[in-house]
Amino acid sequence: MLFFKKKKKKKKEAEEGKEKKDQTKQRVPECTPANGEDTQAIEKTTLESEAELEELKSSVAERHQRVQKMAETVQHKIDSRQFKKKKEETEEEEEEEKQEQS
């Protein structure tokens, strides 16, 4: 009797596993198209997506160039300010030395 219960239990588990597998298949659509129209639609959306991707890449490249240009401008301003400060300090030191010598 125990043997038959185990056999029924295994059969029931196998059926449940099959049902779960079938449900999973229903939820996940297959990637292969059923007819030529689907293929064309997929190709069209793929081409559109690729075009959008290229536009985004060019947009990002342009922004990157603008940011680099701004960074260079800021660095130039910082360098020029530092140069002016050093120049002023040097001039002040020279004036002090002249006054001390006099």
PDB file of N, CA and C in Angstrom:
ATOM      1  N   MET A   1       0.809  -1.185   0.000  1.00  0.00           N
ATOM      2  CA  MET A   1       0.000   0.000   0.000  1.00  0.00           C
ATOM      3  C   MET A   1       0.862   1.262   0.000  1.00  0.00           C
ATOM      4  N   LEU A   2       1.917   1.260   0.771  1.00  0.00           N
ATOM      5  CA  LEU A   2       2.823   2.388   0.842  1.00  0.00           C
ATOM      6  C   LEU A   2       3.456   2.669  -0.525  1.00  0.00           C
ATOM      7  N   PHE A   3       3.747   1.590  -1.237  1.00  0.00           N
ATOM      8  CA  PHE A   3       4.338   1.718  -2.563  1.00  0.00           C
ATOM      9  C   PHE A   3       3.427   2.500  -3.503  1.00  0.00           C
ATOM     10  N   PHE A   4       2.144   2.207  -3.471  1.00  0.00           N
ATOM     11  CA  PHE A   4       1.189   2.876  -4.348  1.00  0.00           C
ATOM     12  C   PHE A   4       1.011   4.349  -3.977  1.00  0.00           C
ATOM     13  N   LYS A   5       1.080   4.664  -2.670  1.00  0.00           N
ATOM     14  CA  LYS A   5       0.966   6.055  -2.238  1.00  0.00           C
ATOM     15  C   LYS A   5       2.155   6.868  -2.737  1.00  0.00           C
ATOM     16  N   LYS A   6       3.346   6.274  -2.633  1.00  0.00           N
ATOM     17  CA  LYS A   6       4.546   6.971  -3.113  1.00  0.00           C
ATOM     18  C   LYS A   6       4.471   7.200  -4.617  1.00  0.00           C
ATOM     19  N   LYS A   7       3.985   6.176  -5.317  1.00  0.00           N
ATOM     20  CA  LYS A   7       3.883   6.283  -6.769  1.00  0.00           C
ATOM     21  C   LYS A   7       2.896   7.385  -7.158  1.00  0.00           C
ATOM     22  N   LYS A   8       1.748   7.444  -6.464  1.00  0.00           N
ATOM     23  CA  LYS A   8       0.755   8.483  -6.735  1.00  0.00           C
ATOM     24  C   LYS A   8       1.323   9.869  -6.428  1.00  0.00           C
ATOM     25  N   LYS A   9       2.072   9.949  -5.328  1.00  0.00           N
ATOM     26  CA  LYS A   9       2.656  11.233  -4.934  1.00  0.00           C
ATOM     27  C   LYS A   9       3.658  11.717  -5.983  1.00  0.00           C
ATOM     28  N   LYS A  10       4.495  10.812  -6.467  1.00  0.00           N
ATOM     29  CA  LYS A  10       5.473  11.177  -7.495  1.00  0.00           C
ATOM     30  C   LYS A  10       4.771  11.609  -8.780  1.00  0.00           C
ATOM     31  N   LYS A  11       3.714  10.894  -9.132  1.00  0.00           N
ATOM     32  CA  LYS A  11       2.963  11.229 -10.342  1.00  0.00           C
ATOM     33  C   LYS A  11       2.327  12.611 -10.208  1.00  0.00           C
ATOM     34  N   LYS A  12       1.776  12.895  -9.021  1.00  0.00           N
ATOM     35  CA  LYS A  12       1.146  14.187  -8.772  1.00  0.00           C
ATOM     36  C   LYS A  12       2.181  15.312  -8.847  1.00  0.00           C
ATOM     37  N   GLU A  13       3.358  15.100  -8.254  1.00  0.00           N
ATOM     38  CA  GLU A  13       4.428  16.108  -8.298  1.00  0.00           C
ATOM     39  C   GLU A  13       4.894  16.348  -9.727  1.00  0.00           C
ATOM     40  N   ALA A  14       4.986  15.284 -10.509  1.00  0.00           N
ATOM     41  CA  ALA A  14       5.393  15.418 -11.903  1.00  0.00           C
ATOM     42  C   ALA A  14       4.378  16.246 -12.681  1.00  0.00           C
ATOM     43  N   GLU A  15       3.089  15.998 -12.440  1.00  0.00           N
ATOM     44  CA  GLU A  15       2.045  16.768 -13.120  1.00  0.00           C
ATOM     45  C   GLU A  15       2.096  18.243 -12.719  1.00  0.00           C
ATOM     46  N   GLU A  16       2.316  18.504 -11.436  1.00  0.00           N
ATOM     47  CA  GLU A  16       2.410  19.894 -10.969  1.00  0.00           C
ATOM     48  C   GLU A  16       3.613  20.597 -11.595  1.00  0.00           C
ATOM     49  N   GLY A  17       4.726  19.878 -11.689  1.00  0.00           N
ATOM     50  CA  GLY A  17       5.914  20.445 -12.324  1.00  0.00           C
ATOM     51  C   GLY A  17       5.657  20.780 -13.782  1.00  0.00           C
ATOM     52  N   LYS A  18       4.915  19.890 -14.457  1.00  0.00           N
ATOM     53  CA  LYS A  18       4.568  20.120 -15.860  1.00  0.00           C
ATOM     54  C   LYS A  18       3.690  21.362 -16.000  1.00  0.00           C
ATOM     55  N   GLU A  19       2.718  21.485 -15.100  1.00  0.00           N
ATOM     56  CA  GLU A  19       1.823  22.642 -15.138  1.00  0.00           C
ATOM     57  C   GLU A  19       2.599  23.940 -14.921  1.00  0.00           C
ATOM     58  N   LYS A  20       3.510  23.925 -13.965  1.00  0.00           N
ATOM     59  CA  LYS A  20       4.321  25.121 -13.710  1.00  0.00           C
ATOM     60  C   LYS A  20       5.155  25.478 -14.931  1.00  0.00           C
ATOM     61  N   LYS A  21       5.705  24.456 -15.573  1.00  0.00           N
ATOM     62  CA  LYS A  21       6.512  24.683 -16.769  1.00  0.00           C
ATOM     63  C   LYS A  21       5.654  25.290 -17.881  1.00  0.00           C
ATOM     64  N   ASP A  22       4.444  24.759 -18.052  1.00  0.00           N
ATOM     65  CA  ASP A  22       3.526  25.284 -19.061  1.00  0.00           C
ATOM     66  C   ASP A  22       3.152  26.738 -18.760  1.00  0.00           C
ATOM     67  N   GLN A  23       2.904  27.034 -17.487  1.00  0.00           N
ATOM     68  CA  GLN A  23       2.561  28.403 -17.101  1.00  0.00           C
ATOM     69  C   GLN A  23       3.720  29.352 -17.392  1.00  0.00           C
ATOM     70  N   THR A  24       4.932  28.895 -17.129  1.00  0.00           N
ATOM     71  CA  THR A  24       6.108  29.724 -17.397  1.00  0.00           C
ATOM     72  C   THR A  24       6.217  30.002 -18.888  1.00  0.00           C
ATOM     73  N   LYS A  25       5.974  28.988 -19.697  1.00  0.00           N
ATOM     74  CA  LYS A  25       6.028  29.180 -21.148  1.00  0.00           C
ATOM     75  C   LYS A  25       4.988  30.194 -21.607  1.00  0.00           C
ATOM     76  N   GLN A  26       3.808  30.163 -20.983  1.00  0.00           N
ATOM     77  CA  GLN A  26       2.757  31.095 -21.368  1.00  0.00           C
ATOM     78  C   GLN A  26       3.127  32.524 -20.995  1.00  0.00           C
ATOM     79  N   ARG A  27       3.807  32.702 -19.867  1.00  0.00           N
ATOM     80  CA  ARG A  27       4.168  34.053 -19.426  1.00  0.00           C
ATOM     81  C   ARG A  27       5.282  34.648 -20.280  1.00  0.00           C
ATOM     82  N   VAL A  28       6.243  33.814 -20.683  1.00  0.00           N
ATOM     83  CA  VAL A  28       7.388  34.307 -21.436  1.00  0.00           C
ATOM     84  C   VAL A  28       7.144  34.037 -22.915  1.00  0.00           C
ATOM     85  N   PRO A  29       6.944  35.085 -23.715  1.00  0.00           N
ATOM     86  CA  PRO A  29       6.722  34.858 -25.144  1.00  0.00           C
ATOM     87  C   PRO A  29       8.020  34.406 -25.819  1.00  0.00           C
ATOM     88  N   GLU A  30       7.840  33.609 -26.828  1.00  0.00           N
ATOM     89  CA  GLU A  30       9.013  33.137 -27.550  1.00  0.00           C
ATOM     90  C   GLU A  30       9.587  34.267 -28.391  1.00  0.00           C
ATOM     91  N   CYS A  31      10.889  34.227 -28.582  1.00  0.00           N
ATOM     92  CA  CYS A  31      11.570  35.288 -29.317  1.00  0.00           C
ATOM     93  C   CYS A  31      11.452  35.105 -30.826  1.00  0.00           C
ATOM     94  N   THR A  32      11.185  33.911 -31.261  1.00  0.00           N
ATOM     95  CA  THR A  32      11.108  33.668 -32.691  1.00  0.00           C
ATOM     96  C   THR A  32       9.746  34.104 -33.208  1.00  0.00           C
ATOM     97  N   PRO A  33       9.723  34.900 -34.255  1.00  0.00           N
ATOM     98  CA  PRO A  33       8.449  35.372 -34.803  1.00  0.00           C
ATOM     99  C   PRO A  33       7.704  34.247 -35.525  1.00  0.00           C
ATOM    100  N   ALA A  34       6.392  34.366 -35.537  1.00  0.00           N
ATOM    101  CA  ALA A  34       5.553  33.336 -36.149  1.00  0.00           C
ATOM    102  C   ALA A  34       5.436  33.516 -37.658  1.00  0.00           C
ATOM    103  N   ASN A  35       5.526  34.767 -38.123  1.00  0.00           N
ATOM    104  CA  ASN A  35       5.396  34.985 -39.563  1.00  0.00           C
ATOM    105  C   ASN A  35       6.326  36.115 -40.009  1.00  0.00           C
ATOM    106  N   GLY A  36       6.339  36.379 -41.302  1.00  0.00           N
ATOM    107  CA  GLY A  36       7.232  37.389 -41.865  1.00  0.00           C
ATOM    108  C   GLY A  36       6.935  38.797 -41.392  1.00  0.00           C
ATOM    109  N   GLU A  37       5.670  39.087 -41.121  1.00  0.00           N
ATOM    110  CA  GLU A  37       5.305  40.430 -40.663  1.00  0.00           C
ATOM    111  C   GLU A  37       5.956  40.737 -39.325  1.00  0.00           C
ATOM    112  N   ASP A  38       5.952  39.749 -38.443  1.00  0.00           N
ATOM    113  CA  ASP A  38       6.591  39.946 -37.146  1.00  0.00           C
ATOM    114  C   ASP A  38       8.081  40.217 -37.325  1.00  0.00           C
ATOM    115  N   THR A  39       8.703  39.495 -38.247  1.00  0.00           N
ATOM    116  CA  THR A  39      10.127  39.693 -38.504  1.00  0.00           C
ATOM    117  C   THR A  39      10.380  41.117 -38.976  1.00  0.00           C
ATOM    118  N   GLN A  40       9.546  41.585 -39.882  1.00  0.00           N
ATOM    119  CA  GLN A  40       9.706  42.949 -40.386  1.00  0.00           C
ATOM    120  C   GLN A  40       9.496  43.970 -39.278  1.00  0.00           C
ATOM    121  N   ALA A  41       8.517  43.738 -38.442  1.00  0.00           N
ATOM    122  CA  ALA A  41       8.254  44.666 -37.338  1.00  0.00           C
ATOM    123  C   ALA A  41       9.430  44.687 -36.373  1.00  0.00           C
ATOM    124  N   ILE A  42       9.974  43.515 -36.089  1.00  0.00           N
ATOM    125  CA  ILE A  42      11.130  43.439 -35.191  1.00  0.00           C
ATOM    126  C   ILE A  42      12.325  44.151 -35.809  1.00  0.00           C
ATOM    127  N   GLU A  43      12.550  43.923 -37.112  1.00  0.00           N
ATOM    128  CA  GLU A  43      13.664  44.589 -37.786  1.00  0.00           C
ATOM    129  C   GLU A  43      13.476  46.103 -37.773  1.00  0.00           C
ATOM    130  N   LYS A  44      12.246  46.552 -37.997  1.00  0.00           N
ATOM    131  CA  LYS A  44      11.960  47.989 -38.008  1.00  0.00           C
ATOM    132  C   LYS A  44      12.237  48.598 -36.636  1.00  0.00           C
ATOM    133  N   THR A  45      11.739  47.958 -35.590  1.00  0.00           N
ATOM    134  CA  THR A  45      11.976  48.496 -34.242  1.00  0.00           C
ATOM    135  C   THR A  45      13.452  48.422 -33.889  1.00  0.00           C
ATOM    136  N   THR A  46      14.135  47.392 -34.370  1.00  0.00           N
ATOM    137  CA  THR A  46      15.573  47.286 -34.118  1.00  0.00           C
ATOM    138  C   THR A  46      16.305  48.434 -34.786  1.00  0.00           C
ATOM    139  N   LEU A  47      15.949  48.723 -36.032  1.00  0.00           N
ATOM    140  CA  LEU A  47      16.590  49.828 -36.745  1.00  0.00           C
ATOM    141  C   LEU A  47      16.297  51.163 -36.064  1.00  0.00           C
ATOM    142  N   GLU A  48      15.047  51.333 -35.626  1.00  0.00           N
ATOM    143  CA  GLU A  48      14.694  52.565 -34.923  1.00  0.00           C
ATOM    144  C   GLU A  48      15.483  52.688 -33.626  1.00  0.00           C
ATOM    145  N   SER A  49      15.611  51.585 -32.920  1.00  0.00           N
ATOM    146  CA  SER A  49      16.364  51.597 -31.664  1.00  0.00           C
ATOM    147  C   SER A  49      17.832  51.917 -31.917  1.00  0.00           C
ATOM    148  N   GLU A  50      18.378  51.348 -32.986  1.00  0.00           N
ATOM    149  CA  GLU A  50      19.777  51.630 -33.320  1.00  0.00           C
ATOM    150  C   GLU A  50      19.958  53.100 -33.680  1.00  0.00           C
ATOM    151  N   ALA A  51      18.993  53.666 -34.407  1.00  0.00           N
ATOM    152  CA  ALA A  51      19.070  55.084 -34.762  1.00  0.00           C
ATOM    153  C   ALA A  51      19.006  55.952 -33.507  1.00  0.00           C
ATOM    154  N   GLU A  52      18.104  55.607 -32.595  1.00  0.00           N
ATOM    155  CA  GLU A  52      18.006  56.354 -31.336  1.00  0.00           C
ATOM    156  C   GLU A  52      19.299  56.243 -30.541  1.00  0.00           C
ATOM    157  N   LEU A  53      19.886  55.059 -30.551  1.00  0.00           N
ATOM    158  CA  LEU A  53      21.144  54.846 -29.836  1.00  0.00           C
ATOM    159  C   LEU A  53      22.251  55.718 -30.423  1.00  0.00           C
ATOM    160  N   GLU A  54      22.313  55.789 -31.744  1.00  0.00           N
ATOM    161  CA  GLU A  54      23.325  56.630 -32.389  1.00  0.00           C
ATOM    162  C   GLU A  54      23.113  58.103 -32.045  1.00  0.00           C
ATOM    163  N   GLU A  55      21.842  58.538 -32.032  1.00  0.00           N
ATOM    164  CA  GLU A  55      21.542  59.925 -31.660  1.00  0.00           C
ATOM    165  C   GLU A  55      21.995  60.205 -30.233  1.00  0.00           C
ATOM    166  N   LEU A  56      21.712  59.280 -29.348  1.00  0.00           N
ATOM    167  CA  LEU A  56      22.123  59.453 -27.952  1.00  0.00           C
ATOM    168  C   LEU A  56      23.642  59.489 -27.826  1.00  0.00           C
ATOM    169  N   LYS A  57      24.307  58.620 -28.580  1.00  0.00           N
ATOM    170  CA  LYS A  57      25.776  58.607 -28.530  1.00  0.00           C
ATOM    171  C   LYS A  57      26.343  59.940 -29.000  1.00  0.00           C
ATOM    172  N   SER A  58      25.796  60.478 -30.096  1.00  0.00           N
ATOM    173  CA  SER A  58      26.299  61.758 -30.597  1.00  0.00           C
ATOM    174  C   SER A  58      25.985  62.874 -29.612  1.00  0.00           C
ATOM    175  N   SER A  59      24.811  62.824 -29.002  1.00  0.00           N
ATOM    176  CA  SER A  59      24.436  63.819 -28.002  1.00  0.00           C
ATOM    177  C   SER A  59      25.389  63.769 -26.812  1.00  0.00           C
ATOM    178  N   VAL A  60      25.697  62.576 -26.365  1.00  0.00           N
ATOM    179  CA  VAL A  60      26.625  62.421 -25.242  1.00  0.00           C
ATOM    180  C   VAL A  60      28.012  62.921 -25.630  1.00  0.00           C
ATOM    181  N   ALA A  61      28.438  62.633 -26.849  1.00  0.00           N
ATOM    182  CA  ALA A  61      29.749  63.092 -27.302  1.00  0.00           C
ATOM    183  C   ALA A  61      29.803  64.622 -27.335  1.00  0.00           C
ATOM    184  N   GLU A  62      28.727  65.252 -27.826  1.00  0.00           N
ATOM    185  CA  GLU A  62      28.680  66.717 -27.856  1.00  0.00           C
ATOM    186  C   GLU A  62      28.732  67.295 -26.446  1.00  0.00           C
ATOM    187  N   ARG A  63      27.969  66.713 -25.550  1.00  0.00           N
ATOM    188  CA  ARG A  63      27.970  67.192 -24.159  1.00  0.00           C
ATOM    189  C   ARG A  63      29.346  67.021 -23.533  1.00  0.00           C
ATOM    190  N   HIS A  64      29.967  65.902 -23.822  1.00  0.00           N
ATOM    191  CA  HIS A  64      31.303  65.645 -23.285  1.00  0.00           C
ATOM    192  C   HIS A  64      32.287  66.704 -23.777  1.00  0.00           C
ATOM    193  N   GLN A  65      32.189  67.057 -25.050  1.00  0.00           N
ATOM    194  CA  GLN A  65      33.066  68.093 -25.600  1.00  0.00           C
ATOM    195  C   GLN A  65      32.802  69.435 -24.925  1.00  0.00           C
ATOM    196  N   ARG A  66      31.521  69.765 -24.723  1.00  0.00           N
ATOM    197  CA  ARG A  66      31.190  71.031 -24.055  1.00  0.00           C
ATOM    198  C   ARG A  66      31.740  71.060 -22.633  1.00  0.00           C
ATOM    199  N   VAL A  67      31.584  69.954 -21.934  1.00  0.00           N
ATOM    200  CA  VAL A  67      32.077  69.884 -20.557  1.00  0.00           C
ATOM    201  C   VAL A  67      33.594  70.010 -20.537  1.00  0.00           C
ATOM    202  N   GLN A  68      34.270  69.360 -21.472  1.00  0.00           N
ATOM    203  CA  GLN A  68      35.730  69.472 -21.535  1.00  0.00           C
ATOM    204  C   GLN A  68      36.145  70.913 -21.807  1.00  0.00           C
ATOM    205  N   LYS A  69      35.434  71.567 -22.710  1.00  0.00           N
ATOM    206  CA  LYS A  69      35.754  72.955 -23.032  1.00  0.00           C
ATOM    207  C   LYS A  69      35.556  73.839 -21.804  1.00  0.00           C
ATOM    208  N   MET A  70      34.450  73.615 -21.081  1.00  0.00           N
ATOM    209  CA  MET A  70      34.208  74.393 -19.859  1.00  0.00           C
ATOM    210  C   MET A  70      35.302  74.132 -18.829  1.00  0.00           C
ATOM    211  N   ALA A  71      35.699  72.883 -18.697  1.00  0.00           N
ATOM    212  CA  ALA A  71      36.746  72.535 -17.732  1.00  0.00           C
ATOM    213  C   ALA A  71      38.060  73.221 -18.103  1.00  0.00           C
ATOM    214  N   GLU A  72      38.369  73.243 -19.390  1.00  0.00           N
ATOM    215  CA  GLU A  72      39.588  73.925 -19.837  1.00  0.00           C
ATOM    216  C   GLU A  72      39.504  75.420 -19.541  1.00  0.00           C
ATOM    217  N   THR A  73      38.345  76.021 -19.786  1.00  0.00           N
ATOM    218  CA  THR A  73      38.158  77.449 -19.520  1.00  0.00           C
ATOM    219  C   THR A  73      38.342  77.740 -18.036  1.00  0.00           C
ATOM    220  N   VAL A  74      37.726  76.930 -17.206  1.00  0.00           N
ATOM    221  CA  VAL A  74      37.842  77.126 -15.760  1.00  0.00           C
ATOM    222  C   VAL A  74      39.290  76.963 -15.324  1.00  0.00           C
ATOM    223  N   GLN A  75      39.958  75.942 -15.839  1.00  0.00           N
ATOM    224  CA  GLN A  75      41.359  75.722 -15.476  1.00  0.00           C
ATOM    225  C   GLN A  75      42.218  76.898 -15.928  1.00  0.00           C
ATOM    226  N   HIS A  76      41.930  77.441 -17.105  1.00  0.00           N
ATOM    227  CA  HIS A  76      42.677  78.595 -17.603  1.00  0.00           C
ATOM    228  C   HIS A  76      42.478  79.795 -16.673  1.00  0.00           C
ATOM    229  N   LYS A  77      41.232  80.014 -16.250  1.00  0.00           N
ATOM    230  CA  LYS A  77      40.953  81.129 -15.337  1.00  0.00           C
ATOM    231  C   LYS A  77      41.689  80.941 -14.018  1.00  0.00           C
ATOM    232  N   ILE A  78      41.672  79.720 -13.503  1.00  0.00           N
ATOM    233  CA  ILE A  78      42.379  79.444 -12.249  1.00  0.00           C
ATOM    234  C   ILE A  78      43.868  79.708 -12.417  1.00  0.00           C
ATOM    235  N   ASP A  79      44.428  79.221 -13.516  1.00  0.00           N
ATOM    236  CA  ASP A  79      45.859  79.423 -13.771  1.00  0.00           C
ATOM    237  C   ASP A  79      46.196  80.902 -13.895  1.00  0.00           C
ATOM    238  N   SER A  80      45.346  81.658 -14.606  1.00  0.00           N
ATOM    239  CA  SER A  80      45.628  83.086 -14.788  1.00  0.00           C
ATOM    240  C   SER A  80      45.542  83.826 -13.452  1.00  0.00           C
ATOM    241  N   ARG A  81      44.594  83.468 -12.609  1.00  0.00           N
ATOM    242  CA  ARG A  81      44.482  84.106 -11.290  1.00  0.00           C
ATOM    243  C   ARG A  81      45.704  83.788 -10.434  1.00  0.00           C
ATOM    244  N   GLN A  82      46.123  82.529 -10.470  1.00  0.00           N
ATOM    245  CA  GLN A  82      47.311  82.157  -9.702  1.00  0.00           C
ATOM    246  C   GLN A  82      48.539  82.908 -10.215  1.00  0.00           C
ATOM    247  N   PHE A  83      48.639  83.039 -11.533  1.00  0.00           N
ATOM    248  CA  PHE A  83      49.768  83.761 -12.112  1.00  0.00           C
ATOM    249  C   PHE A  83      49.749  85.222 -11.668  1.00  0.00           C
ATOM    250  N   LYS A  84      48.553  85.836 -11.687  1.00  0.00           N
ATOM    251  CA  LYS A  84      48.433  87.231 -11.250  1.00  0.00           C
ATOM    252  C   LYS A  84      48.840  87.378  -9.792  1.00  0.00           C
ATOM    253  N   LYS A  85      48.402  86.458  -8.943  1.00  0.00           N
ATOM    254  CA  LYS A  85      48.757  86.522  -7.526  1.00  0.00           C
ATOM    255  C   LYS A  85      50.264  86.408  -7.342  1.00  0.00           C
ATOM    256  N   LYS A  86      50.868  85.458  -8.036  1.00  0.00           N
ATOM    257  CA  LYS A  86      52.317  85.285  -7.925  1.00  0.00           C
ATOM    258  C   LYS A  86      53.044  86.527  -8.423  1.00  0.00           C
ATOM    259  N   LYS A  87      52.539  87.103  -9.506  1.00  0.00           N
ATOM    260  CA  LYS A  87      53.160  88.294 -10.067  1.00  0.00           C
ATOM    261  C   LYS A  87      53.062  89.447  -9.070  1.00  0.00           C
ATOM    262  N   GLU A  88      51.893  89.634  -8.470  1.00  0.00           N
ATOM    263  CA  GLU A  88      51.710  90.698  -7.479  1.00  0.00           C
ATOM    264  C   GLU A  88      52.619  90.479  -6.275  1.00  0.00           C
ATOM    265  N   GLU A  89      52.714  89.235  -5.808  1.00  0.00           N
ATOM    266  CA  GLU A  89      53.585  88.939  -4.674  1.00  0.00           C
ATOM    267  C   GLU A  89      55.037  89.235  -5.014  1.00  0.00           C
ATOM    268  N   THR A  90      55.432  88.859  -6.202  1.00  0.00           N
ATOM    269  CA  THR A  90      56.811  89.108  -6.631  1.00  0.00           C
ATOM    270  C   THR A  90      57.076  90.605  -6.708  1.00  0.00           C
ATOM    271  N   GLU A  91      56.140  91.361  -7.255  1.00  0.00           N
ATOM    272  CA  GLU A  91      56.305  92.815  -7.349  1.00  0.00           C
ATOM    273  C   GLU A  91      56.385  93.443  -5.959  1.00  0.00           C
ATOM    274  N   GLU A  92      55.545  92.981  -5.044  1.00  0.00           N
ATOM    275  CA  GLU A  92      55.574  93.510  -3.676  1.00  0.00           C
ATOM    276  C   GLU A  92      56.911  93.206  -3.007  1.00  0.00           C
ATOM    277  N   GLU A  93      57.414  91.996  -3.201  1.00  0.00           N
ATOM    278  CA  GLU A  93      58.701  91.627  -2.621  1.00  0.00           C
ATOM    279  C   GLU A  93      59.819  92.494  -3.199  1.00  0.00           C
ATOM    280  N   GLU A  94      59.766  92.752  -4.502  1.00  0.00           N
ATOM    281  CA  GLU A  94      60.785  93.589  -5.135  1.00  0.00           C
ATOM    282  C   GLU A  94      60.725  95.015  -4.580  1.00  0.00           C
ATOM    283  N   GLU A  95      59.509  95.536  -4.401  1.00  0.00           N
ATOM    284  CA  GLU A  95      59.362  96.882  -3.843  1.00  0.00           C
ATOM    285  C   GLU A  95      59.912  96.939  -2.419  1.00  0.00           C
ATOM    286  N   GLU A  96      59.630  95.906  -1.627  1.00  0.00           N
ATOM    287  CA  GLU A  96      60.132  95.863  -0.256  1.00  0.00           C
ATOM    288  C   GLU A  96      61.653  95.813  -0.243  1.00  0.00           C
ATOM    289  N   GLU A  97      62.236  95.039  -1.137  1.00  0.00           N
ATOM    290  CA  GLU A  97      63.696  94.947  -1.211  1.00  0.00           C
ATOM    291  C   GLU A  97      64.295  96.297  -1.607  1.00  0.00           C
ATOM    292  N   LYS A  98      63.647  96.986  -2.538  1.00  0.00           N
ATOM    293  CA  LYS A  98      64.143  98.303  -2.958  1.00  0.00           C
ATOM    294  C   LYS A  98      64.074  99.286  -1.798  1.00  0.00           C
ATOM    295  N   GLN A  99      62.985  99.232  -1.048  1.00  0.00           N
ATOM    296  CA  GLN A  99      62.840 100.143   0.089  1.00  0.00           C
ATOM    297  C   GLN A  99      63.872  99.826   1.164  1.00  0.00           C
ATOM    298  N   GLU A 100      64.143  98.556   1.380  1.00  0.00           N
ATOM    299  CA  GLU A 100      65.144  98.173   2.374  1.00  0.00           C
ATOM    300  C   GLU A 100      66.534  98.625   1.941  1.00  0.00           C
ATOM    301  N   GLN A 101      66.814  98.558   0.663  1.00  0.00           N
ATOM    302  CA  GLN A 101      68.129  98.958   0.156  1.00  0.00           C
ATOM    303  C   GLN A 101      68.302 100.474   0.225  1.00  0.00           C
ATOM    304  N   SER A 102      67.241 101.196   0.124  1.00  0.00           N
ATOM    305  CA  SER A 102      67.337 102.660   0.111  1.00  0.00           C
ATOM    306  C   SER A 102      67.578 103.249   1.445  1.00  0.00           C
TER     307      SER A 102
END
